[in-house]
Amino acid sequence: MATLKELSKVEERFVGGHRLCAGCGHGITVRMILNAAEGSNVVVGCATGCLEVASTIYPYTAWRCSFIHNAFENAGATISGVEAAYRALKKKGKVKEDFKFIAFGGDGGTYDIGLQSLSGAMERGHNIVYVCLDNEAYMNTGIQRSSATPTGADTTTSPAGKVIPGKQQPRKDLTAIMAAHNIPYVAQTAINNWQDVHKKAKKALEVEGPAFINVLSPCPRGWRYNTPDIVEITKLAVETRFWPLFEVENGKWKLNYKPKKYVPIEEFLKPQGRFRHLFKPGNEHLIKAIQEEIDSRWLALLERCGETPELPPR
Amino acid sequence: MTQYGPLNRNLGSGTRTKAVRSDMKWHELTRAGNIYEPGNANSYETGDWRSIRPVWNKERCINCLFCWRYCPDASVIAKDGKFEAFDYKHCKGCGICAKVCPVNAIDMVSEDEIEKVKEANKDEN
C-alpha cells in the first residue's frame, strides 16, 4: 500500500480551475481514482452530469489526459468503442503504448439513463473501468430524484410536504446488478476511506476485462449538510451500514468493512437537510421503516459474503 | 498557480490548431470542439469564488497530506511528499482541508479580514 507521500508525487490528472461546487465530492473521487492509475496512459469518458459539465466547459478542460465527450446515456458504449478501436489499432501496430480506459458517470447516467449501455459494455467484456460517482440525485439539473435516491429524501421531484414525505421508493442496488453480470471485478467504496478507494481503483485498473466501482460522493448542495463535513458524512454512511464497503471478485463476494457498533441510521440522516422532515413529530415510523430496510439489506449482504448474518452489537 | 510541466505522453497526431481562447468567433473554433491543450482549465481562476481562505501553519503541520488527498480542486500543492503551499488561484474555500487536518494546522480565515489587514498595511506605508 502506497503512502500519501509517494502518491502525492504522481502526476496530477484532474487540475484546478474546473467549475464543480466548492467542496464537491466528485473532485476528490476523480483525483483519487486517477491517482491510482499512476504513470499509465488513461483515456477518460464521461456521462453527462455534474462532473462533465463542470470539467469540460469549452474552451477549457480540466483533464490532463485524453478525454472523450458523449451524451447522457452512452458513456458505456462510447468507452467500449474507444477500447475496441484501440485494440484494432494496436493489432495493426499503429498504436504502440498501453492505455487504460475509464468512464465516469453520475448516478443519473449510471443507475437510470446509462444503464443499458453500461450493461452492454460489461456483457461484451471490454477491458474498461466504469466508475459511478453516486451523489444520490440529479444534482446537475437541480436535485431531481433518481433511482439512487434513498427513501425519504427531499428532492424537487419528490418534495416532502403534506402529501408525500420525500421519496417513497427504496433505492436501487446497482452494485449487485453489476455483480450479476459476472464480470471480473465489482466494488462499492466511499471516499472517507481513501486507502479503500485507492486499493479498489488499482485492482479495477489491473484486472483484465470490465470492472465497475460504485463510489459514494456526497453533494453539499443536494444533501444540505455543512460543506467541510464531507468525510464525516461519508463515514456515517458507512458506519450506519447505509453504504456498505464490499467487493465482488470473480463472483466471490467479500465484505471490506464491518462496523464494530450498531449505529442507528438517524446519525446519518440528522446532519442532512434533505431528511429534516423525517424528524418532525409523527414521522417516527418513517425512520423506523428506513432502519428496517437497512438492517435487512445488511443481513442479506452478510449472507452473500459468507459471514454470519447478524447485526453489529448495540 | 500550480505549474504543470509538459505531458510525458503522446497526444496523437491529430490536427493541432492554435490554442483556444474564450473570445473566439464561431468560424475560428476548433473542429468538433476539440481542445488540444490538456488541463488548460488551470488558466481559469476559480479563486474568487472563495469567501474564507485556508491558512497553513508550518509549526503545527506534520505533512500527513490528508489535505492534499481531500482537496477537490487540486489546490494543495505537495512537493517531494511535503506540504508546499495552497494554490489560492483555484482554491474555492470549501474548508475540507481544515476539517480533515488531524493537528488543526490549517485555519480558515475570512477573506474580508485579510482585505482589512491589507488595507491597514497600505495606510501605514
Short mmCIF file of C-alpha atoms in Angstrom, two decimals:
data_model
loop_
_atom_site.label_atom_id
_atom_site.label_comp_id
_atom_site.label_asym_id
_atom_site.label_seq_id
_atom_site.Cartn_x
_atom_site.Cartn_y
_atom_site.Cartn_z
CA MET A 1 0.00 0.00 0.00
CA ALA A 2 1.49 3.25 -1.12
CA THR A 3 1.65 6.12 1.33
CA LEU A 4 0.28 9.58 0.66
CA LYS A 5 3.84 10.86 0.44
CA GLU A 6 4.50 8.60 -2.52
CA LEU A 7 1.11 9.16 -4.11
CA SER A 8 1.48 12.93 -3.97
CA LYS A 9 4.43 12.62 -6.35
CA VAL A 10 2.21 11.09 -9.04
CA GLU A 11 1.34 13.50 -11.82
CA GLU A 12 -1.97 15.32 -11.30
CA ARG A 13 -4.53 14.40 -13.98
CA PHE A 14 -7.50 16.47 -12.84
CA VAL A 15 -6.42 20.08 -12.35
CA GLY A 16 -7.94 23.01 -10.50
CA GLY A 17 -9.98 25.52 -12.46
CA HIS A 18 -12.90 23.17 -13.09
CA ARG A 19 -16.28 24.62 -12.14
CA LEU A 20 -17.51 22.00 -9.64
CA CYS A 21 -19.05 23.50 -6.50
CA ALA A 22 -16.78 24.21 -3.55
CA GLY A 23 -16.44 21.01 -1.54
CA CYS A 24 -17.85 18.70 -4.23
CA GLY A 25 -17.19 15.01 -3.64
CA HIS A 26 -16.63 14.37 -7.35
CA GLY A 27 -13.36 16.31 -7.46
CA ILE A 28 -11.99 14.24 -4.58
CA THR A 29 -13.13 10.92 -6.04
CA VAL A 30 -11.81 11.59 -9.54
CA ARG A 31 -8.45 12.69 -8.18
CA MET A 32 -8.23 9.52 -6.07
CA ILE A 33 -9.11 7.23 -8.99
CA LEU A 34 -6.76 8.89 -11.49
CA ASN A 35 -4.04 8.94 -8.85
CA ALA A 36 -4.37 5.16 -8.58
CA ALA A 37 -3.71 4.89 -12.35
CA GLU A 38 -0.26 6.36 -11.61
CA GLY A 39 2.01 6.51 -14.62
CA SER A 40 -0.16 4.70 -17.17
CA ASN A 41 -1.85 6.40 -20.12
CA VAL A 42 -5.52 6.98 -19.46
CA VAL A 43 -8.50 7.68 -21.71
CA VAL A 44 -11.47 9.10 -19.84
CA GLY A 45 -15.07 9.17 -20.98
CA CYS A 46 -17.77 10.91 -19.03
CA ALA A 47 -21.55 10.54 -18.98
CA THR A 48 -23.36 13.87 -18.82
CA GLY A 49 -23.60 15.04 -15.27
CA CYS A 50 -22.08 17.47 -12.83
CA LEU A 51 -18.58 16.20 -13.50
CA GLU A 52 -18.76 16.50 -17.26
CA VAL A 53 -20.41 19.90 -17.48
CA ALA A 54 -18.14 21.36 -14.83
CA SER A 55 -14.84 19.97 -16.04
CA THR A 56 -15.08 20.47 -19.81
CA ILE A 57 -16.61 23.89 -20.42
CA TYR A 58 -15.34 24.90 -23.85
CA PRO A 59 -12.64 26.09 -24.42
CA TYR A 60 -11.32 24.70 -21.14
CA THR A 61 -10.69 21.17 -19.97
CA ALA A 62 -9.64 20.15 -16.50
CA TRP A 63 -8.38 16.76 -17.73
CA ARG A 64 -4.70 16.22 -18.34
CA CYS A 65 -5.38 13.02 -20.23
CA SER A 66 -7.37 12.05 -23.34
CA PHE A 67 -11.00 12.87 -22.76
CA ILE A 68 -13.96 11.89 -24.88
CA HIS A 69 -17.22 13.74 -24.62
CA ASN A 70 -20.51 11.90 -25.09
CA ALA A 71 -24.19 12.03 -24.24
CA PHE A 72 -26.04 11.10 -21.08
CA GLU A 73 -27.00 7.54 -21.97
CA ASN A 74 -23.90 6.17 -23.69
CA ALA A 75 -20.79 6.50 -21.55
CA GLY A 76 -20.50 2.71 -21.50
CA ALA A 77 -20.99 2.39 -25.26
CA THR A 78 -18.54 5.21 -26.08
CA ILE A 79 -15.73 3.97 -23.87
CA SER A 80 -16.17 0.38 -25.12
CA GLY A 81 -16.00 1.69 -28.71
CA VAL A 82 -12.80 3.55 -27.93
CA GLU A 83 -11.36 0.43 -26.32
CA ALA A 84 -12.31 -1.71 -29.34
CA ALA A 85 -10.71 0.82 -31.73
CA TYR A 86 -7.58 0.84 -29.61
CA ARG A 87 -7.35 -2.94 -29.71
CA ALA A 88 -7.74 -2.93 -33.52
CA LEU A 89 -5.10 -0.22 -33.97
CA LYS A 90 -2.77 -2.00 -31.59
CA LYS A 91 -3.11 -5.21 -33.59
CA LYS A 92 -2.16 -3.31 -36.75
CA GLY A 93 0.77 -1.76 -34.94
CA LYS A 94 -0.49 1.82 -35.30
CA VAL A 95 -0.63 2.36 -31.55
CA LYS A 96 2.42 1.34 -29.54
CA GLU A 97 1.63 2.50 -25.99
CA ASP A 98 -0.64 0.81 -23.48
CA PHE A 99 -3.79 2.60 -22.44
CA LYS A 100 -6.32 2.27 -19.66
CA PHE A 101 -9.97 3.21 -20.21
CA ILE A 102 -12.06 4.78 -17.51
CA ALA A 103 -15.66 6.01 -17.76
CA PHE A 104 -17.10 8.27 -15.09
CA GLY A 105 -20.83 8.63 -14.66
CA GLY A 106 -23.05 10.19 -12.05
CA ASP A 107 -25.86 8.17 -10.57
CA GLY A 108 -28.31 9.55 -13.16
CA GLY A 109 -26.07 8.49 -16.03
CA THR A 110 -25.39 5.11 -14.45
CA TYR A 111 -28.39 3.94 -12.42
CA ASP A 112 -31.06 5.29 -14.78
CA ILE A 113 -30.24 6.69 -18.19
CA GLY A 114 -26.98 4.93 -18.98
CA LEU A 115 -27.87 1.52 -17.53
CA GLN A 116 -28.48 -0.18 -20.89
CA SER A 117 -25.19 0.93 -22.47
CA LEU A 118 -23.28 0.15 -19.29
CA SER A 119 -24.85 -3.30 -19.10
CA GLY A 120 -23.95 -3.92 -22.76
CA ALA A 121 -20.36 -2.79 -22.29
CA MET A 122 -19.96 -5.07 -19.27
CA GLU A 123 -21.54 -8.03 -21.06
CA ARG A 124 -19.25 -7.63 -24.10
CA GLY A 125 -16.25 -7.88 -21.81
CA HIS A 126 -14.30 -4.78 -22.84
CA ASN A 127 -11.21 -4.00 -20.82
CA ILE A 128 -12.65 -0.90 -19.17
CA VAL A 129 -13.32 0.53 -15.73
CA TYR A 130 -16.64 2.22 -15.11
CA VAL A 131 -16.77 4.46 -12.05
CA CYS A 132 -20.15 5.58 -10.78
CA LEU A 133 -19.98 8.76 -8.70
CA ASP A 134 -23.13 8.32 -6.68
CA ASN A 135 -24.47 11.57 -5.22
CA GLU A 136 -27.98 10.16 -4.99
CA ALA A 137 -29.96 12.51 -7.26
CA TYR A 138 -29.73 14.52 -10.49
CA MET A 139 -27.75 17.32 -8.83
CA ASN A 140 -26.63 18.99 -12.04
CA THR A 141 -30.16 19.94 -13.13
CA GLY A 142 -31.30 20.95 -9.68
CA ILE A 143 -31.73 17.90 -7.41
CA GLN A 144 -34.32 15.67 -9.02
CA ARG A 145 -34.88 12.17 -7.69
CA SER A 146 -33.08 9.27 -9.34
CA SER A 147 -33.26 5.56 -8.63
CA ALA A 148 -30.21 6.04 -6.39
CA THR A 149 -32.05 8.50 -4.13
CA PRO A 150 -32.66 6.89 -0.73
CA THR A 151 -36.13 6.52 0.76
CA GLY A 152 -37.39 9.66 2.45
CA ALA A 153 -35.03 12.13 0.74
CA ASP A 154 -36.50 15.50 -0.17
CA THR A 155 -35.78 16.39 -3.80
CA THR A 156 -37.52 18.75 -6.22
CA THR A 157 -39.41 15.88 -7.85
CA SER A 158 -40.16 14.08 -4.59
CA PRO A 159 -40.82 17.12 -2.39
CA ALA A 160 -41.51 16.49 1.27
CA GLY A 161 -44.77 18.10 2.31
CA LYS A 162 -48.33 17.35 3.29
CA VAL A 163 -48.89 14.78 0.54
CA ILE A 164 -45.67 12.73 0.49
CA PRO A 165 -42.76 12.51 2.94
CA GLY A 166 -39.96 12.69 0.34
CA LYS A 167 -39.08 9.82 -1.96
CA GLN A 168 -41.26 6.80 -1.23
CA GLN A 169 -39.45 4.05 -3.12
CA PRO A 170 -36.35 2.23 -1.88
CA ARG A 171 -33.06 2.80 -3.73
CA LYS A 172 -31.81 0.52 -6.44
CA ASP A 173 -28.86 -1.73 -5.56
CA LEU A 174 -26.77 -1.11 -8.66
CA THR A 175 -23.60 -2.74 -7.35
CA ALA A 176 -25.49 -6.04 -7.02
CA ILE A 177 -26.89 -5.60 -10.54
CA MET A 178 -23.36 -5.15 -11.88
CA ALA A 179 -22.16 -8.16 -9.88
CA ALA A 180 -24.91 -10.17 -11.58
CA HIS A 181 -23.12 -9.53 -14.89
CA ASN A 182 -20.42 -11.93 -13.65
CA ILE A 183 -17.64 -9.52 -14.56
CA PRO A 184 -14.16 -9.89 -13.03
CA TYR A 185 -14.39 -7.01 -10.58
CA VAL A 186 -17.19 -5.06 -8.92
CA ALA A 187 -16.71 -2.90 -5.85
CA GLN A 188 -18.50 -0.41 -3.68
CA THR A 189 -16.48 2.17 -1.81
CA ALA A 190 -16.66 5.60 -0.17
CA ILE A 191 -14.21 8.49 -0.02
CA ASN A 192 -13.94 8.59 3.77
CA ASN A 193 -11.56 5.64 3.44
CA TRP A 194 -9.01 6.72 0.84
CA GLN A 195 -7.00 3.51 1.16
CA ASP A 196 -10.10 1.53 0.23
CA VAL A 197 -10.79 3.72 -2.83
CA HIS A 198 -7.15 3.53 -3.91
CA LYS A 199 -6.95 -0.23 -3.48
CA LYS A 200 -10.17 -0.85 -5.36
CA ALA A 201 -9.31 1.56 -8.18
CA LYS A 202 -5.93 -0.13 -8.57
CA LYS A 203 -7.48 -3.58 -8.63
CA ALA A 204 -10.09 -2.47 -11.17
CA LEU A 205 -7.44 -0.97 -13.44
CA GLU A 206 -5.22 -4.03 -13.25
CA VAL A 207 -7.91 -6.60 -13.85
CA GLU A 208 -8.26 -7.96 -17.38
CA GLY A 209 -11.82 -7.28 -18.54
CA PRO A 210 -14.58 -4.98 -17.36
CA ALA A 211 -14.65 -3.59 -13.84
CA PHE A 212 -17.19 -1.46 -12.04
CA ILE A 213 -16.73 0.74 -8.95
CA ASN A 214 -19.57 2.50 -7.17
CA VAL A 215 -18.33 5.42 -5.07
CA LEU A 216 -20.43 7.41 -2.63
CA SER A 217 -19.65 11.02 -3.46
CA PRO A 218 -21.57 13.48 -1.27
CA CYS A 219 -23.12 16.65 -2.67
CA PRO A 220 -23.19 19.53 -0.16
CA ARG A 221 -25.84 21.37 -2.18
CA GLY A 222 -28.24 18.49 -2.66
CA TRP A 223 -27.77 16.76 0.67
CA ARG A 224 -27.71 20.09 2.50
CA TYR A 225 -25.03 19.33 5.09
CA ASN A 226 -22.23 21.58 6.29
CA THR A 227 -19.74 21.61 3.37
CA PRO A 228 -16.47 20.87 5.24
CA ASP A 229 -18.02 17.76 6.87
CA ILE A 230 -17.76 15.64 3.73
CA VAL A 231 -15.54 12.99 5.31
CA GLU A 232 -17.69 12.73 8.45
CA ILE A 233 -20.89 12.37 6.47
CA THR A 234 -19.44 9.61 4.28
CA LYS A 235 -18.06 7.91 7.36
CA LEU A 236 -21.52 7.97 8.94
CA ALA A 237 -22.97 6.43 5.77
CA VAL A 238 -20.52 3.53 6.16
CA GLU A 239 -20.88 3.21 9.94
CA THR A 240 -24.69 3.16 9.81
CA ARG A 241 -24.43 0.44 7.11
CA PHE A 242 -26.29 2.69 4.70
CA TRP A 243 -23.34 2.29 2.29
CA PRO A 244 -21.50 -0.96 2.99
CA LEU A 245 -17.99 -1.38 1.59
CA PHE A 246 -17.63 -4.63 -0.32
CA GLU A 247 -16.15 -6.10 -3.47
CA VAL A 248 -17.04 -8.96 -5.78
CA GLU A 249 -14.00 -10.56 -7.36
CA ASN A 250 -14.81 -13.20 -9.99
CA GLY A 251 -18.18 -13.84 -8.40
CA LYS A 252 -16.81 -14.06 -4.87
CA TRP A 253 -18.38 -11.53 -2.51
CA LYS A 254 -16.18 -10.03 0.18
CA LEU A 255 -17.07 -7.56 2.90
CA ASN A 256 -14.30 -4.98 3.39
CA TYR A 257 -15.53 -3.21 6.47
CA LYS A 258 -17.70 -4.35 9.35
CA PRO A 259 -18.83 -1.65 11.80
CA LYS A 260 -17.94 -2.58 15.37
CA LYS A 261 -21.01 -0.95 16.87
CA TYR A 262 -24.66 -0.65 15.89
CA VAL A 263 -25.02 2.98 14.77
CA PRO A 264 -28.66 3.94 14.16
CA ILE A 265 -29.48 5.49 10.79
CA GLU A 266 -30.60 8.74 12.50
CA GLU A 267 -26.92 9.65 12.91
CA PHE A 268 -26.55 9.75 9.14
CA LEU A 269 -29.91 11.40 8.44
CA LYS A 270 -29.72 14.13 11.06
CA PRO A 271 -26.94 16.36 9.64
CA GLN A 272 -28.63 16.44 6.23
CA GLY A 273 -31.26 18.98 5.25
CA ARG A 274 -32.86 16.62 2.76
CA PHE A 275 -34.02 14.38 5.64
CA ARG A 276 -35.07 17.18 8.03
CA HIS A 277 -38.80 16.46 7.66
CA LEU A 278 -38.28 12.91 8.94
CA PHE A 279 -37.51 14.29 12.40
CA LYS A 280 -40.83 16.14 12.72
CA PRO A 281 -43.19 14.67 15.36
CA GLY A 282 -45.38 11.96 13.87
CA ASN A 283 -42.78 10.79 11.34
CA GLU A 284 -41.00 8.31 13.60
CA HIS A 285 -42.45 5.40 11.66
CA LEU A 286 -40.64 6.59 8.50
CA ILE A 287 -37.22 6.42 10.16
CA LYS A 288 -38.14 3.03 11.61
CA ALA A 289 -39.02 1.77 8.13
CA ILE A 290 -35.69 3.06 6.73
CA GLN A 291 -33.81 1.37 9.58
CA GLU A 292 -35.61 -1.92 8.97
CA GLU A 293 -34.74 -1.81 5.28
CA ILE A 294 -31.07 -1.10 6.01
CA ASP A 295 -30.91 -3.94 8.55
CA SER A 296 -32.50 -6.44 6.19
CA ARG A 297 -30.16 -5.40 3.34
CA TRP A 298 -27.18 -5.72 5.67
CA LEU A 299 -28.17 -9.24 6.69
CA ALA A 300 -28.63 -10.23 3.04
CA LEU A 301 -25.21 -8.78 2.20
CA LEU A 302 -23.53 -10.67 5.05
CA GLU A 303 -25.10 -13.86 3.82
CA ARG A 304 -23.80 -13.23 0.30
CA CYS A 305 -20.33 -12.57 1.70
CA GLY A 306 -20.42 -15.85 3.59
CA GLU A 307 -20.42 -14.29 7.05
CA THR A 308 -22.78 -14.97 9.94
CA PRO A 309 -25.83 -12.80 9.27
CA GLU A 310 -26.14 -10.79 12.47
CA LEU A 311 -26.42 -7.10 13.28
CA PRO A 312 -23.46 -5.38 14.98
CA PRO A 313 -23.67 -5.28 18.80
CA ARG A 314 -25.51 -2.25 20.20
CA MET B 1 -0.83 28.74 -9.59
CA THR B 2 0.32 25.14 -9.95
CA GLN B 3 2.82 24.89 -12.76
CA TYR B 4 2.45 21.73 -14.80
CA GLY B 5 5.33 20.58 -16.95
CA PRO B 6 4.87 19.24 -20.48
CA LEU B 7 2.97 15.98 -20.69
CA ASN B 8 5.21 12.97 -20.96
CA ARG B 9 2.90 11.12 -23.29
CA ASN B 10 1.94 11.09 -26.91
CA LEU B 11 -1.25 13.01 -27.61
CA GLY B 12 -1.76 11.50 -31.04
CA SER B 13 -1.13 13.01 -34.44
CA GLY B 14 -4.46 14.90 -34.74
CA THR B 15 -4.59 18.30 -36.40
CA ARG B 16 -3.10 20.74 -33.96
CA THR B 17 -4.52 24.19 -34.04
CA LYS B 18 -3.58 27.31 -32.17
CA ALA B 19 -4.64 27.50 -28.54
CA VAL B 20 -8.32 28.02 -27.87
CA ARG B 21 -9.32 31.40 -26.46
CA SER B 22 -12.54 32.39 -24.75
CA ASP B 23 -13.17 35.30 -27.16
CA MET B 24 -13.05 33.18 -30.34
CA LYS B 25 -15.53 33.75 -33.17
CA TRP B 26 -17.55 30.77 -34.34
CA HIS B 27 -15.50 30.29 -37.53
CA GLU B 28 -12.28 30.18 -35.53
CA LEU B 29 -13.45 27.32 -33.33
CA THR B 30 -11.64 24.00 -33.44
CA ARG B 31 -13.14 21.16 -35.41
CA ALA B 32 -15.69 19.19 -33.37
CA GLY B 33 -14.94 21.48 -30.45
CA ASN B 34 -11.73 19.61 -29.73
CA ILE B 35 -9.41 21.01 -27.11
CA TYR B 36 -5.75 20.38 -27.87
CA GLU B 37 -4.29 21.70 -24.65
CA PRO B 38 -4.78 19.21 -21.81
CA GLY B 39 -5.60 20.71 -18.45
CA ASN B 40 -5.99 24.26 -19.75
CA ALA B 41 -8.72 24.86 -17.14
CA ASN B 42 -5.71 25.59 -14.95
CA SER B 43 -5.61 29.03 -16.58
CA TYR B 44 -9.20 29.66 -15.46
CA GLU B 45 -9.15 31.06 -11.96
CA THR B 46 -11.83 29.97 -9.52
CA GLY B 47 -10.12 31.53 -6.50
CA ASP B 48 -12.52 34.49 -6.48
CA TRP B 49 -15.39 32.17 -5.51
CA ARG B 50 -13.84 31.95 -2.07
CA SER B 51 -15.13 33.79 1.00
CA ILE B 52 -12.91 32.01 3.54
CA ARG B 53 -9.31 31.09 2.91
CA PRO B 54 -7.19 28.26 4.33
CA VAL B 55 -4.01 29.45 6.01
CA TRP B 56 -1.23 26.95 6.65
CA ASN B 57 0.53 26.83 9.99
CA LYS B 58 4.01 25.49 9.41
CA GLU B 59 4.86 24.72 13.04
CA ARG B 60 1.86 22.51 13.57
CA CYS B 61 1.94 20.71 10.20
CA ILE B 62 3.04 17.06 10.30
CA ASN B 63 2.97 16.61 6.50
CA CYS B 64 0.37 13.84 6.61
CA LEU B 65 -1.03 15.23 3.33
CA PHE B 66 -4.65 14.47 4.20
CA CYS B 67 -5.41 17.99 2.93
CA TRP B 68 -3.81 17.12 -0.41
CA ARG B 69 -5.82 13.90 -0.64
CA TYR B 70 -9.17 15.52 0.15
CA CYS B 71 -8.88 18.75 -1.87
CA PRO B 72 -11.49 18.66 -4.66
CA ASP B 73 -9.70 21.39 -6.60
CA ALA B 74 -6.13 20.06 -6.57
CA SER B 75 -5.28 23.28 -4.73
CA VAL B 76 -2.96 21.80 -2.14
CA ILE B 77 0.45 21.69 -3.74
CA ALA B 78 2.66 18.92 -2.40
CA LYS B 79 6.32 18.78 -3.29
CA ASP B 80 8.60 15.81 -2.56
CA GLY B 81 5.98 14.34 -0.27
CA LYS B 82 5.67 17.51 1.79
CA PHE B 83 3.15 20.31 2.01
CA GLU B 84 4.35 23.14 -0.19
CA ALA B 85 1.60 25.77 -0.48
CA PHE B 86 -2.03 26.46 -1.21
CA ASP B 87 -2.99 27.35 -4.76
CA TYR B 88 -5.11 30.43 -3.98
CA LYS B 89 -5.85 30.99 -7.67
CA HIS B 90 -8.04 27.87 -7.68
CA CYS B 91 -8.99 27.21 -4.04
CA LYS B 92 -12.75 27.70 -3.62
CA GLY B 93 -12.57 27.87 0.17
CA CYS B 94 -14.68 24.79 0.92
CA GLY B 95 -12.85 24.18 4.20
CA ILE B 96 -12.45 20.40 3.80
CA CYS B 97 -8.66 20.61 4.28
CA ALA B 98 -9.04 22.39 7.63
CA LYS B 99 -11.60 19.80 8.74
CA VAL B 100 -9.58 16.70 7.78
CA CYS B 101 -6.36 18.05 9.30
CA PRO B 102 -5.63 15.88 12.37
CA VAL B 103 -3.47 18.54 14.07
CA ASN B 104 -5.52 21.66 13.17
CA ALA B 105 -2.63 23.12 11.21
CA ILE B 106 -5.00 24.86 8.77
CA ASP B 107 -7.03 27.87 9.85
CA MET B 108 -9.94 29.17 7.83
CA VAL B 109 -9.72 32.97 7.72
CA SER B 110 -12.37 35.25 6.29
CA GLU B 111 -11.31 36.99 3.08
CA ASP B 112 -12.82 40.22 4.48
CA GLU B 113 -10.40 40.08 7.39
CA ILE B 114 -7.49 39.61 5.02
CA GLU B 115 -8.69 42.55 2.93
CA LYS B 116 -8.91 44.71 6.06
CA VAL B 117 -5.39 43.77 7.14
CA LYS B 118 -4.13 44.56 3.64
CA GLU B 119 -5.88 47.95 3.67
CA ALA B 120 -4.41 48.76 7.09
CA ASN B 121 -0.92 47.87 5.92
CA LYS B 122 -1.37 50.06 2.86
CA ASP B 123 -2.25 53.08 5.06
CA GLU B 124 0.85 52.55 7.20
CA ASN B 125 3.06 52.57 4.14
#
